[in-house]
PDB file of C-alpha atoms and ligand atoms in Angstrom:
ATOM      1  CA  UNK A 195      24.664 -49.306  56.162  1.00 55.00           C
ATOM      2  CA  UNK A 196      21.360 -47.649  56.992  1.00 60.00           C
ATOM      3  CA  UNK A 197      20.037 -48.875  60.320  1.00 74.00           C
ATOM      4  CA  UNK A 198      16.560 -47.563  59.899  1.00 85.00           C
ATOM      5  CA  UNK A 199      14.035 -48.604  57.292  1.00 89.00           C
ATOM      6  CA  UNK A 200      12.015 -45.983  55.506  1.00 90.00           C
ATOM      7  CA  UNK A 201       8.490 -47.378  55.574  1.00 83.00           C
ATOM      8  CA  UNK A 202       5.933 -45.253  53.787  1.00 82.00           C
ATOM      9  CA  UNK A 203       2.327 -45.349  54.882  1.00 84.00           C
ATOM     10  CA  UNK A 204      -0.674 -45.207  52.582  1.00 88.00           C
ATOM     11  CA  UNK A 205       0.955 -46.831  49.573  1.00 90.00           C
ATOM     12  CA  UNK A 206       0.008 -50.080  47.871  1.00 94.00           C
ATOM     13  CA  UNK A 207       1.666 -53.463  48.273  1.00 95.00           C
ATOM     14  CA  UNK A 208       3.679 -53.228  45.045  1.00 97.00           C
ATOM     15  CA  UNK A 209       5.026 -49.767  45.950  1.00 96.00           C
ATOM     16  CA  UNK A 210       5.962 -51.082  49.403  1.00 96.00           C
ATOM     17  CA  UNK A 211       7.985 -53.901  47.858  1.00 97.00           C
ATOM     18  CA  UNK A 212       9.598 -51.457  45.405  1.00 96.00           C
ATOM     19  CA  UNK A 213      10.683 -49.271  48.313  1.00 95.00           C
ATOM     20  CA  UNK A 214      11.692 -52.136  50.593  1.00 97.00           C
ATOM     21  CA  UNK A 215      13.671 -54.527  48.368  1.00 97.00           C
ATOM     22  CA  UNK A 216      16.483 -52.024  47.537  1.00 96.00           C
ATOM     23  CA  UNK A 217      16.684 -51.108  51.220  1.00 96.00           C
ATOM     24  CA  UNK A 218      17.033 -54.788  52.135  1.00 97.00           C
ATOM     25  CA  UNK A 219      19.712 -55.213  49.485  1.00 97.00           C
ATOM     26  CA  UNK A 220      21.650 -52.265  50.939  1.00 95.00           C
ATOM     27  CA  UNK A 221      21.190 -53.648  54.454  1.00 95.00           C
ATOM     28  CA  UNK A 222      22.804 -57.003  53.668  1.00 96.00           C
ATOM     29  CA  UNK A 223      25.449 -55.891  51.155  1.00 93.00           C
ATOM     30  CA  UNK A 224      28.930 -56.271  52.617  1.00 93.00           C
ATOM     31  CA  UNK A 225      27.770 -58.245  55.655  1.00 95.00           C
ATOM     32  CA  UNK A 226      29.037 -61.834  55.420  1.00 95.00           C
ATOM     33  CA  UNK A 227      27.164 -63.309  58.392  1.00 97.00           C
ATOM     34  CA  UNK A 228      24.129 -65.220  57.154  1.00 97.00           C
ATOM     35  CA  UNK A 229      22.325 -65.330  60.501  1.00 97.00           C
ATOM     36  CA  UNK A 230      22.597 -61.552  60.867  1.00 97.00           C
ATOM     37  CA  UNK A 231      21.367 -60.995  57.318  1.00 98.00           C
ATOM     38  CA  UNK A 232      18.425 -63.405  57.542  1.00 98.00           C
ATOM     39  CA  UNK A 233      17.423 -61.884  60.898  1.00 98.00           C
ATOM     40  CA  UNK A 234      17.392 -58.374  59.438  1.00 97.00           C
ATOM     41  CA  UNK A 235      15.504 -59.536  56.333  1.00 98.00           C
ATOM     42  CA  UNK A 236      12.821 -61.200  58.500  1.00 98.00           C
ATOM     43  CA  UNK A 237      12.399 -57.993  60.496  1.00 97.00           C
ATOM     44  CA  UNK A 238      12.391 -55.764  57.406  1.00 97.00           C
ATOM     45  CA  UNK A 239       9.640 -57.874  55.794  1.00 98.00           C
ATOM     46  CA  UNK A 240       7.540 -58.158  58.955  1.00 97.00           C
ATOM     47  CA  UNK A 241       7.616 -54.454  59.759  1.00 95.00           C
ATOM     48  CA  UNK A 242       7.967 -53.148  56.207  1.00 95.00           C
ATOM     49  CA  UNK A 243       5.066 -55.168  54.805  1.00 96.00           C
ATOM     50  CA  UNK A 244       3.017 -55.748  57.959  1.00 95.00           C
ATOM     51  CA  UNK A 245       2.987 -59.544  57.689  1.00 97.00           C
ATOM     52  CA  UNK A 246       1.841 -61.737  60.580  1.00 97.00           C
ATOM     53  CA  UNK A 247       4.849 -64.086  60.573  1.00 98.00           C
ATOM     54  CA  UNK A 248       8.037 -64.063  58.525  1.00 98.00           C
ATOM     55  CA  UNK A 249      10.835 -66.566  58.906  1.00 98.00           C
ATOM     56  CA  UNK A 250      13.422 -68.853  57.410  1.00 98.00           C
ATOM     57  CA  UNK A 251      13.815 -72.603  57.625  1.00 98.00           C
ATOM     58  CA  UNK A 252      17.302 -73.895  56.821  1.00 98.00           C
ATOM     59  CA  UNK A 253      17.991 -77.277  55.230  1.00 98.00           C
ATOM     60  CA  UNK A 254      20.149 -79.148  57.760  1.00 98.00           C
ATOM     61  CA  UNK A 255      20.863 -82.805  57.069  1.00 94.00           C
ATOM     62  CA  UNK A 256      17.489 -84.293  56.178  1.00 94.00           C
ATOM     63  CA  UNK A 257      15.131 -81.719  57.654  1.00 98.00           C
ATOM     64  CA  UNK A 258      14.194 -78.051  57.768  1.00 98.00           C
ATOM     65  CA  UNK A 259      15.287 -76.329  60.968  1.00 98.00           C
ATOM     66  CA  UNK A 260      13.839 -73.018  62.114  1.00 98.00           C
ATOM     67  CA  UNK A 261      16.125 -70.057  61.459  1.00 98.00           C
ATOM     68  CA  UNK A 262      15.760 -66.306  62.054  1.00 98.00           C
ATOM     69  CA  UNK A 263      12.123 -65.210  62.206  1.00 98.00           C
ATOM     70  CA  UNK A 264       9.747 -62.500  63.399  1.00 98.00           C
ATOM     71  CA  UNK A 265       6.404 -63.347  64.954  1.00 97.00           C
ATOM     72  CA  UNK A 266       5.004 -65.909  67.389  1.00 96.00           C
ATOM     73  CA  UNK A 267       7.074 -68.998  68.203  1.00 96.00           C
ATOM     74  CA  UNK A 268       6.960 -71.673  65.510  1.00 96.00           C
ATOM     75  CA  UNK A 269       7.647 -75.376  65.014  1.00 95.00           C
ATOM     76  CA  UNK A 270      11.358 -76.070  65.110  1.00 97.00           C
ATOM     77  CA  UNK A 271      11.785 -78.945  62.648  1.00 98.00           C
ATOM     78  CA  UNK A 272       9.859 -79.876  59.481  1.00 98.00           C
ATOM     79  CA  UNK A 273      10.408 -83.053  57.455  1.00 97.00           C
ATOM     80  CA  UNK A 274      10.747 -83.065  53.655  1.00 97.00           C
ATOM     81  CA  UNK A 275       7.334 -83.212  51.989  1.00 97.00           C
ATOM     82  CA  UNK A 276       5.482 -82.207  55.179  1.00 97.00           C
ATOM     83  CA  UNK A 277       3.340 -79.078  55.358  1.00 97.00           C
ATOM     84  CA  UNK A 278       3.690 -76.159  52.974  1.00 98.00           C
ATOM     85  CA  UNK A 279       7.358 -75.624  53.873  1.00 98.00           C
ATOM     86  CA  UNK A 280       8.377 -79.262  53.445  1.00 98.00           C
ATOM     87  CA  UNK A 281       6.440 -79.467  50.160  1.00 98.00           C
ATOM     88  CA  UNK A 282       8.148 -76.309  48.838  1.00 98.00           C
ATOM     89  CA  UNK A 283      11.504 -77.885  49.698  1.00 98.00           C
ATOM     90  CA  UNK A 284      10.558 -81.154  47.969  1.00 98.00           C
ATOM     91  CA  UNK A 285       9.229 -79.416  44.829  1.00 98.00           C
ATOM     92  CA  UNK A 286      11.870 -76.678  44.730  1.00 98.00           C
ATOM     93  CA  UNK A 287       9.172 -74.205  43.700  1.00 98.00           C
ATOM     94  CA  UNK A 288       7.265 -71.319  45.273  1.00 98.00           C
ATOM     95  CA  UNK A 289       3.882 -72.200  46.780  1.00 98.00           C
ATOM     96  CA  UNK A 290       0.978 -69.865  47.522  1.00 98.00           C
ATOM     97  CA  UNK A 291      -1.690 -71.255  49.850  1.00 98.00           C
ATOM     98  CA  UNK A 292      -4.786 -68.995  49.928  1.00 98.00           C
ATOM     99  CA  UNK A 293      -6.456 -70.921  52.755  1.00 98.00           C
ATOM    100  CA  UNK A 294      -4.216 -73.022  54.984  1.00 97.00           C
ATOM    101  CA  UNK A 295      -7.192 -75.018  56.267  1.00 96.00           C
ATOM    102  CA  UNK A 296      -7.660 -76.385  52.749  1.00 97.00           C
ATOM    103  CA  UNK A 297      -4.023 -77.495  52.345  1.00 96.00           C
ATOM    104  CA  UNK A 298      -3.733 -81.190  53.224  1.00 92.00           C
ATOM    105  CA  UNK A 299      -1.006 -81.636  55.832  1.00 92.00           C
ATOM    106  CA  UNK A 300      -0.636 -77.948  56.648  1.00 92.00           C
ATOM    107  CA  UNK A 301       1.393 -77.514  59.829  1.00 93.00           C
ATOM    108  CA  UNK A 302      -0.441 -75.027  62.040  1.00 92.00           C
ATOM    109  CA  UNK A 303       2.131 -73.203  64.153  1.00 90.00           C
ATOM    110  CA  UNK A 304      -0.487 -70.561  64.985  1.00 90.00           C
ATOM    111  CA  UNK A 305      -4.250 -70.747  64.595  1.00 92.00           C
ATOM    112  CA  UNK A 306      -4.136 -67.071  63.523  1.00 94.00           C
ATOM    113  CA  UNK A 307      -2.281 -67.937  60.316  1.00 96.00           C
ATOM    114  CA  UNK A 308      -4.784 -68.065  57.428  1.00 97.00           C
ATOM    115  CA  UNK A 309      -2.752 -67.931  54.202  1.00 98.00           C
ATOM    116  CA  UNK A 310       0.894 -68.232  53.283  1.00 98.00           C
ATOM    117  CA  UNK A 311       3.562 -68.005  50.619  1.00 98.00           C
ATOM    118  CA  UNK A 312       6.712 -70.131  50.789  1.00 98.00           C
ATOM    119  CA  UNK A 313       9.739 -69.690  48.519  1.00 98.00           C
ATOM    120  CA  UNK A 314      12.980 -71.668  48.116  1.00 98.00           C
ATOM    121  CA  UNK A 315      16.553 -70.358  47.780  1.00 98.00           C
ATOM    122  CA  UNK A 316      19.102 -72.561  46.060  1.00 98.00           C
ATOM    123  CA  UNK A 317      22.802 -73.248  46.478  1.00 97.00           C
ATOM    124  CA  UNK A 318      24.612 -75.466  43.963  1.00 97.00           C
ATOM    125  CA  UNK A 319      21.249 -76.466  42.482  1.00 97.00           C
ATOM    126  CA  UNK A 320      19.809 -77.691  45.811  1.00 97.00           C
ATOM    127  CA  UNK A 321      17.319 -75.956  48.105  1.00 98.00           C
ATOM    128  CA  UNK A 322      19.418 -74.424  50.906  1.00 98.00           C
ATOM    129  CA  UNK A 323      16.666 -72.597  52.781  1.00 98.00           C
ATOM    130  CA  UNK A 324      13.068 -71.512  52.462  1.00 98.00           C
ATOM    131  CA  UNK A 325      11.290 -68.262  53.324  1.00 98.00           C
ATOM    132  CA  UNK A 326       7.841 -68.664  54.892  1.00 98.00           C
ATOM    133  CA  UNK A 327       5.511 -65.652  55.066  1.00 98.00           C
ATOM    134  CA  UNK A 328       2.172 -66.026  56.854  1.00 98.00           C
ATOM    135  CA  UNK A 329      -0.852 -63.740  56.926  1.00 98.00           C
ATOM    136  CA  UNK A 330      -3.730 -63.606  59.374  1.00 97.00           C
ATOM    137  CA  UNK A 331      -5.999 -62.847  56.386  1.00 97.00           C
ATOM    138  CA  UNK A 332      -7.318 -65.381  53.889  1.00 98.00           C
ATOM    139  CA  UNK A 333      -6.071 -65.140  50.300  1.00 98.00           C
ATOM    140  CA  UNK A 334      -3.481 -62.464  51.096  1.00 98.00           C
ATOM    141  CA  UNK A 335      -0.740 -63.461  48.607  1.00 98.00           C
ATOM    142  CA  UNK A 336      -0.694 -63.151  44.825  1.00 98.00           C
ATOM    143  CA  UNK A 337       1.634 -62.779  41.841  1.00 98.00           C
ATOM    144  CA  UNK A 338       2.906 -59.420  43.160  1.00 98.00           C
ATOM    145  CA  UNK A 339       4.203 -61.066  46.354  1.00 98.00           C
ATOM    146  CA  UNK A 340       5.637 -63.893  44.279  1.00 98.00           C
ATOM    147  CA  UNK A 341       7.456 -61.501  41.910  1.00 98.00           C
ATOM    148  CA  UNK A 342       9.093 -59.375  44.598  1.00 98.00           C
ATOM    149  CA  UNK A 343       9.788 -62.139  47.105  1.00 98.00           C
ATOM    150  CA  UNK A 344      11.426 -64.179  44.340  1.00 98.00           C
ATOM    151  CA  UNK A 345      13.670 -61.181  43.630  1.00 98.00           C
ATOM    152  CA  UNK A 346      14.509 -61.203  47.310  1.00 98.00           C
ATOM    153  CA  UNK A 347      15.358 -64.924  47.169  1.00 98.00           C
ATOM    154  CA  UNK A 348      17.827 -64.217  44.357  1.00 98.00           C
ATOM    155  CA  UNK A 349      19.468 -61.561  46.597  1.00 97.00           C
ATOM    156  CA  UNK A 350      19.611 -64.134  49.413  1.00 97.00           C
ATOM    157  CA  UNK A 351      21.215 -66.675  47.066  1.00 97.00           C
ATOM    158  CA  UNK A 352      24.034 -64.181  46.603  1.00 94.00           C
ATOM    159  CA  UNK A 353      24.676 -64.358  50.357  1.00 92.00           C
ATOM    160  CA  UNK A 354      24.639 -68.103  50.979  1.00 91.00           C
TER     161      UNK A 354
HETATM  162  N1  SME B 528       2.630 -73.549  58.136  1.00 88.95           N
HETATM  163  C1  SME B 528       3.928 -74.062  57.794  1.00 88.95           C
HETATM  164  C2  SME B 528       4.758 -74.339  59.023  1.00 88.95           C
HETATM  165  C3  SME B 528       5.573 -73.193  59.458  1.00 88.95           C
HETATM  166  S1  SME B 528       4.714 -72.039  60.306  1.00 88.95           S
HETATM  167  O1  SME B 528       3.549 -71.573  59.621  1.00 88.95           O
HETATM  168  C4  SME B 528       5.659 -70.827  60.848  1.00 88.95           C
HETATM  169  C5  SME B 528       3.799 -75.331  56.969  1.00 88.95           C
HETATM  170  O2  SME B 528       2.694 -75.866  56.792  1.00 88.95           O
HETATM  171  O3  SME B 528       4.813 -75.805  56.501  1.00 88.95           O
END
């Protein structure tokens, strides 16, 4: 397993994902520990893509509980249907929020977070965890992020 990411400078977002996703796949292949894998994925995304905050919330009993993440400290527990993360869990579908201040019920873990994308991963047809990626820029996520991060969620589903 490579223990160093190759992060190219001066390339566009899509090229960064195209370089990063296979590296992440190689990083987690053969490692059965989910905490270790999610921790490395959070770091790879934060440093590979330059995001403000990247982390996982795991479905535990009837709430989301904070899992491995990179960035400032965040709220520990989120109820179903609350905030962007709880709504993604409830809907079972990816959500892009271009301006968090305009999302009713947004949970502000950091006032520096301006936009976010949240994606679910499924196990046996149920949401098992969600990935939350935050930016300190407005309107920072689009269909390119959705395409590549959804590919990543399918890789994660192979691990859980
Ligand atoms: N903003 C999220 C909460 C998690 S933090 O941003 C890390 C939400 O509204 O669900």
